[in-house]
Amino acid sequence: MDSNSISESASYPINESSSEKDTGSPSKSICSSASSSSENVFKDHKKYGHSDDLPLLPGEIVQDSSWKDVTYLCPYSDCIKGTLTITNYKLFFKSTDRETPFTLDVPLGVISRVDKIGGTTSRGENSYCIDLHCKDMRCLRFAHKPENHSRRLVYEKIHNFAFPVTNKRPLFAFEYKEDYGVDGWAVYDHEAELRRQGVPNDNWRISRLNEKFDVIDTYPSVFAVPKSATDEFLKQVIVFRSRGRIPVLSWIHPKSQATITRSSQPLVGVTGKRNQDDESFVQMITDANAHSNKLYIMDARPSMNAVANKAKGGGFESEDAYNGAEVVFLDIHNIHQIMAGAVKIADKVENNKTSVLVHCSDGWDRTAQLTSLAMIMLDPYFRTIIGFEVLLEKEWLAIGHKFAQRVGHGEDKHSDADRSPVFLQFIDCVWQMTKQFPNAFEFNEYFLIIILDHLYSCLFGTFLCNTEAARMKEMKVKETTKSLWSYVNSDKDEFRNPLYAEYLHQHVLFPVASMRRIEIWTHYYCRWNPRMRPQEPTHLRNRELLVLRAQLQQKVLELQKELETKNSRGMLASSPPRVSSPVNV
Amino acid sequence: MSQPKSKFISYLTQSVAGNSRKSYLVSGGDDEVQESASKFFDVSQQPNLMPGERVIGEVDRVLKYAPYSAGKQGWSGVLCITNYKLGFLTADRSSYEMTGKRNRNKILGDDDIPLTCIDSIYHVASNGKRKKLTLGSRTSAKTETLEVHCKDFRIHKFGFKFTPKDENKRFVNMLVHHAFTTKDTLLFAYEYGRNNLLSGRQMMLECPQFDCILDWEEELRRCHADKTWRVTDYFVVPSALMNTDLQKAAPHFKDRRIPVWCYTHINRNSLVRMSAMDISSDQTKFQQRMLDAVKVASNQRNSPKVVVIEEECPSCQEVQESFTRLRKMCMSDTIEEFVDQDASWLTSLESSRWLLLVARCLKAAKDICEHVISGKRTVVIQGCDMSCLVSSLAQVLLDPHYRTMTGLQGLVEKEWVRAGHPFQKYLALVTPTESSLEQTPVFLLFLDCIWQLMQQFPTSFEFTETLLTTMWDSALIGIFDTFLFNNDHQRVSFSKNDNKNIRQFKLPSAWKWDFQFSSEDLSFFKNPLYLITHDEELRTSINDLRLLSRPGRVCQNSRNNSLRMVQENNVMGAGSAEMDPVRRDVLVPEESPQVLQLWRQCYLRWQSPAQILSGGTPTEYLQQCVMVEEIAQLQHKVKQLELTSNSDVKFRSKNNLIFGSQTNKSNLSELLNSTVLTSSFPFSPGPASKDQQYTFTPISAYIRHSTLDYDRD
């Protein structure tokens, strides 16, 4: 079992608080009695790193030996001397100069940039360094001794394994062998999720037009469209939408049948082209909802950008051409505006019983943020652990959010303009919602943090590639890699929100998108700073309550049982006169 | 219990928005408006008067606008002014029924504004001109709208559309005259005290008030300091000092504030506070004499450490300026204003510097605390206005006693009320004649500091933020002995005022909470997490739990997670602290401004567009309450079962429940059924306006779905 353990150093810095304690900073070493006891209440854990042993994942191989005499310049405490080891998955640093060992365990996938700082002639003790800029908001600096000639080798190794794509090597996900006993790839199935939503039904059908990914290369193999649209007809609509991304169903209201559909922009262009088929397809979406003869088209871009896109052949729907459609520009610049946009969508669907079509330019960045947030607001299923996994698979992965490009998996092009933290921004919005509705979500913030950490780590196949076609057809990730959900679902307790009260939140949530309610996610963005960690983690206190309650319930049951047997025995015993003395033999 | 569980219910469809708020102005002409309005005007209402309170004037057919409704919704009724409050009487009770607001004050209605709580009054003339009305200013134009801005950040808006010009002019001038009292003898509290003789029982308090020698002696004993310190009317000085010594030394200290005892820690180091010396030739001589006496009283060889806090702490001027900016950013009455403020929210928050001031206070208190713990000397705080804040905050950090409700209230009495913090001046209960004397809420800053501590140590405080917010509200109500005076001297002369034949009277204490609230409402002052971690029996269960998961116990299935490595280190750090009784119960907060937050409950509660419906911290709080109650019930059951298996004795559960102990379940759910839960609970202002959709989550849902089973005995 030992070797099976995953070291999630990405999720929390190791031992940095110990180093802080060593330096005599009082901030954490004095604790109140309430916070004094163990924080890790319910999880057993073991120490690792007794001597020189290095925690290795199955499939992980140490590259060369370890480099001694490397100094980690910790921004939050003193310099730490130790040994540095590079494997094909991670960078591992272990202190040699202190009693409580300090370790640092960084998956190479999080590194976006490696820099050499200073030269052999630089003055000062720790001026001959390697800087690692990480995607998870860290900047690590290791100083080398010029006389050891270790820097060049370390730099090469890191560069080689942190950017496997650049160096034409496989990502570690394909070498990682682990058995979780649960298959995370089975969590999501297009048709099963559509069936859960009640599709196919009278108005919607499932189309297999794209089964071989050859019609719309960035779309999933299966999607739902209005029943009145035949596959032949869809082929005509494809022409008028950017990258062929025609409007498809994201979510349908179980009662009113109002829908959320998503697409890319129509190819209107400067001349204001029209397309009969696209217009009637949009009409079919409107007609599929009996409650309203109106359709809101939410354009996620600021109107300026939408107009500018006309020059590139794109644009937006004109209200004259599309009957009953109202185009709304959501004018999104900031995080609270994304939430405001999603609230608008949820409000139209829920309160106006009107369908909404969402798009931006290509319909894989802003659109994904908006539809998935609106779906979390509307449907309690997506607030569960499994439901959220399904949501990511459906609204982000299957429909072609370009994870590889936006994150830059395994590439050294740190200033690539196509990189963008769109997904991080979405997860932040979800976190904001979990803060506003503390008992409406089954998962806790560690779940969100784990997702982000393994978005970068490339340990799992889940977030690799740009499209479903690439993932399933070319890379065959289901066969060759593990799913992040295998790991999560093998022990969900860790990710459960102890305050989750399912019964209370079977309805729609409307978060407040005001800046007055937006908070900085310090537990994610500032987690490397030991001073920013919670003094007394409430979620653990809450979880304690949960376990305590379970224990007491168990005890009550046991005692009741005991009492029953005793009573029944007592009745039996009381019928004949007692003869035996209390002391036997 | 047997509620049908459907998978997808939208409460929105049951929304009652709009049909309970009467809209008079939104549609139709004035005739229609007048007609529907007159239905309400016909009902005459009598204001609820307190002893000594009398109506000074009233004006009929006034509209009270709903907040953020842009004058399109509201209620109509009678606006009346008494010598205590500005009251609004309406026959339309729908607001009452709908909002189901908790924390309903027994002495004040929802629409009543104590005159002491009014910050400023604006009038908007029919030509649209807006003007601030100050003391002495008179209006000649007809008032169209009257805006009353309160010290608790609330805005009340009244419309005078249907009142004759003369009448409303007279009324507005009267209001301005009475709202801004410049003499303390004109405060209503005086009338009230004379007309409301409190019985001895009504005066009884759980917490010490330190207005008698006994309370002080008790406190000295509690701190094991009664051997070397003595009580003199009503402060504590080294036993070695005679009263004549004190009298001699006093003039040399600023405001005659000689070193007085505050607290003695478990390591025998005391906390003493004094003011700076007045500039005079032999100042050092007197100061040295006093400090020597303190040294002797502390039984120490070293002279006490004098900490001058003036540099570290913000000045009154800074508090005042910062508070003015904070108030500005937290008050709005139209959606447009709200959205505007939102765009520059973080900028305003930063430039208000309020959190920075909080950080500085926490830092000062933390430093004092560290001196007390690690030094071998008694610590003397030298300062003026901020010394009460720093010394009481340091005591909260040092001693868990002050983190209980009675402890905190006693602390306020000891360090603020008795030490002569000028509440009346700093809360501007009497209208200041100079602008430099505007509201300087040092006390609010203190409450904010405590709130920050509660965020960092959620299980260490017996009370909730609701208590702190209510304390702030109570400070502005203007009838409580606790917060009404600048010092004891004023307090005593106040109660002896004028006629000799009237016997001395006393005002109620703010700590008499049942004077304002029902016992159900008072349960929201209790922190369930504190209850459970400080309950003897439950604590052992929790400790057992934690022991089980101590490091060293290696289990299979364990996933080696660095998250846990961090926690392990915390455990070890805490372990060493457990060894040292001096540091055991001491809180060490993090004071960097990044970790501090805005106290949303207190500052944003009236901003209805910022309220999360069926969300926010109240839902977390109630969920915890329910869980703790379930645990308490189960524990009780276990005990009962254990006992019955041995004998037939039945016993009743202890009263450590939050909801359950006083009322039975059915009664409770009935009470809670009407409640709209928002993030501003229990100060819920209700939904903002008609077009804002909202959901209901009655608190009773929490109760109904929990597995609670109350004993019906």
mmCIF file of C-alpha atoms in Angstrom, chain A residues 181-279:
data_model
loop_
_atom_site.group_PDB
_atom_site.id
_atom_site.type_symbol
_atom_site.label_atom_id
_atom_site.label_comp_id
_atom_site.label_asym_id
_atom_site.label_seq_id
_atom_site.Cartn_x
_atom_site.Cartn_y
_atom_site.Cartn_z
ATOM 1 C CA GLY A 181 -10.256 0.120 -7.476
ATOM 2 C CA VAL A 182 -12.690 2.655 -8.934
ATOM 3 C CA ASP A 183 -12.850 3.611 -12.575
ATOM 4 C CA GLY A 184 -13.185 7.351 -12.876
ATOM 5 C CA TRP A 185 -13.562 7.099 -16.637
ATOM 6 C CA ALA A 186 -16.948 5.504 -16.042
ATOM 7 C CA VAL A 187 -18.244 8.587 -14.209
ATOM 8 C CA TYR A 188 -19.418 10.315 -17.341
ATOM 9 C CA ASP A 189 -21.383 9.038 -20.239
ATOM 10 C CA HIS A 190 -22.982 11.496 -22.664
ATOM 11 C CA GLU A 191 -26.184 9.627 -23.081
ATOM 12 C CA ALA A 192 -26.572 8.713 -19.438
ATOM 13 C CA GLU A 193 -26.327 12.375 -18.468
ATOM 14 C CA LEU A 194 -28.813 13.381 -21.167
ATOM 15 C CA ARG A 195 -31.129 10.644 -19.964
ATOM 16 C CA ARG A 196 -30.845 11.997 -16.428
ATOM 17 C CA GLN A 197 -32.073 15.308 -17.820
ATOM 18 C CA GLY A 198 -34.924 13.538 -19.556
ATOM 19 C CA VAL A 199 -33.565 13.609 -23.111
ATOM 20 C CA PRO A 200 -34.616 12.247 -25.576
ATOM 21 C CA ASN A 201 -38.144 13.527 -25.129
ATOM 22 C CA ASP A 202 -40.908 15.043 -27.262
ATOM 23 C CA ASN A 203 -38.832 17.994 -28.338
ATOM 24 C CA TRP A 204 -35.218 16.893 -28.135
ATOM 25 C CA ARG A 205 -33.307 14.040 -29.684
ATOM 26 C CA ILE A 206 -29.792 12.686 -29.515
ATOM 27 C CA SER A 207 -27.717 13.134 -32.648
ATOM 28 C CA ARG A 208 -24.864 10.828 -33.600
ATOM 29 C CA LEU A 209 -23.864 12.952 -36.523
ATOM 30 C CA ASN A 210 -20.407 13.466 -35.062
ATOM 31 C CA GLU A 211 -19.841 9.892 -33.931
ATOM 32 C CA LYS A 212 -16.516 9.659 -35.696
ATOM 33 C CA PHE A 213 -15.540 13.241 -34.818
ATOM 34 C CA ASP A 214 -15.344 13.986 -38.523
ATOM 35 C CA VAL A 215 -18.152 16.510 -38.868
ATOM 36 C CA ILE A 216 -17.374 18.922 -36.014
ATOM 37 C CA ASP A 217 -13.862 18.153 -34.845
ATOM 38 C CA THR A 218 -14.120 20.038 -31.544
ATOM 39 C CA TYR A 219 -17.484 18.594 -30.506
ATOM 40 C CA PRO A 220 -18.318 15.398 -28.646
ATOM 41 C CA SER A 221 -19.440 12.278 -30.465
ATOM 42 C CA VAL A 222 -22.976 12.636 -29.168
ATOM 43 C CA PHE A 223 -25.096 15.709 -28.511
ATOM 44 C CA ALA A 224 -28.732 16.704 -28.225
ATOM 45 C CA VAL A 225 -30.589 18.960 -30.674
ATOM 46 C CA PRO A 226 -34.253 19.843 -31.264
ATOM 47 C CA LYS A 227 -36.169 16.863 -32.549
ATOM 48 C CA SER A 228 -37.297 18.688 -35.655
ATOM 49 C CA ALA A 229 -33.698 19.101 -36.846
ATOM 50 C CA THR A 230 -32.489 16.139 -38.869
ATOM 51 C CA ASP A 231 -28.816 15.268 -39.208
ATOM 52 C CA GLU A 232 -28.922 16.319 -42.847
ATOM 53 C CA PHE A 233 -30.297 19.673 -41.798
ATOM 54 C CA LEU A 234 -27.592 20.062 -39.134
ATOM 55 C CA LYS A 235 -24.923 19.685 -41.789
ATOM 56 C CA GLN A 236 -26.307 22.805 -43.447
ATOM 57 C CA VAL A 237 -26.291 24.792 -40.218
ATOM 58 C CA ILE A 238 -22.664 23.865 -39.552
ATOM 59 C CA VAL A 239 -21.569 26.056 -42.433
ATOM 60 C CA PHE A 240 -22.791 29.216 -40.763
ATOM 61 C CA ARG A 241 -21.219 28.705 -37.329
ATOM 62 C CA SER A 242 -17.583 29.310 -36.486
ATOM 63 C CA ARG A 243 -15.694 25.967 -36.451
ATOM 64 C CA GLY A 244 -19.030 24.323 -37.161
ATOM 65 C CA ARG A 245 -19.988 24.614 -33.504
ATOM 66 C CA ILE A 246 -23.770 24.640 -33.882
ATOM 67 C CA PRO A 247 -26.126 25.237 -30.943
ATOM 68 C CA VAL A 248 -26.421 22.075 -28.823
ATOM 69 C CA LEU A 249 -28.220 21.357 -25.598
ATOM 70 C CA SER A 250 -26.477 21.950 -22.279
ATOM 71 C CA TRP A 251 -29.339 21.719 -19.858
ATOM 72 C CA ILE A 252 -33.090 21.402 -19.878
ATOM 73 C CA HIS A 253 -35.408 22.470 -17.091
ATOM 74 C CA PRO A 254 -37.213 19.391 -15.777
ATOM 75 C CA LYS A 255 -40.529 21.216 -15.474
ATOM 76 C CA SER A 256 -40.744 24.101 -17.885
ATOM 77 C CA GLN A 257 -38.559 22.551 -20.617
ATOM 78 C CA ALA A 258 -36.725 25.855 -20.958
ATOM 79 C CA THR A 259 -33.201 25.107 -22.139
ATOM 80 C CA ILE A 260 -29.670 26.350 -22.084
ATOM 81 C CA THR A 261 -27.972 25.783 -25.434
ATOM 82 C CA ARG A 262 -24.480 26.782 -26.470
ATOM 83 C CA SER A 263 -22.678 27.407 -29.717
ATOM 84 C CA SER A 264 -20.015 29.521 -31.376
ATOM 85 C CA GLN A 265 -20.673 32.846 -33.087
ATOM 86 C CA PRO A 266 -22.595 32.983 -36.376
ATOM 87 C CA LEU A 267 -20.483 33.847 -39.406
ATOM 88 C CA VAL A 268 -22.252 37.114 -40.066
ATOM 89 C CA GLY A 269 -19.264 39.125 -41.242
ATOM 90 C CA VAL A 270 -19.110 42.802 -42.145
ATOM 91 C CA THR A 271 -21.742 42.420 -44.836
ATOM 92 C CA GLY A 272 -24.262 41.049 -42.357
ATOM 93 C CA LYS A 273 -24.764 37.719 -44.051
ATOM 94 C CA ARG A 274 -27.834 35.699 -43.213
ATOM 95 C CA ASN A 275 -28.426 32.003 -43.258
ATOM 96 C CA GLN A 276 -31.909 30.595 -43.575
ATOM 97 C CA ASP A 277 -30.995 27.264 -42.006
ATOM 98 C CA ASP A 278 -29.301 28.794 -38.992
ATOM 99 C CA GLU A 279 -32.294 31.057 -38.469
#
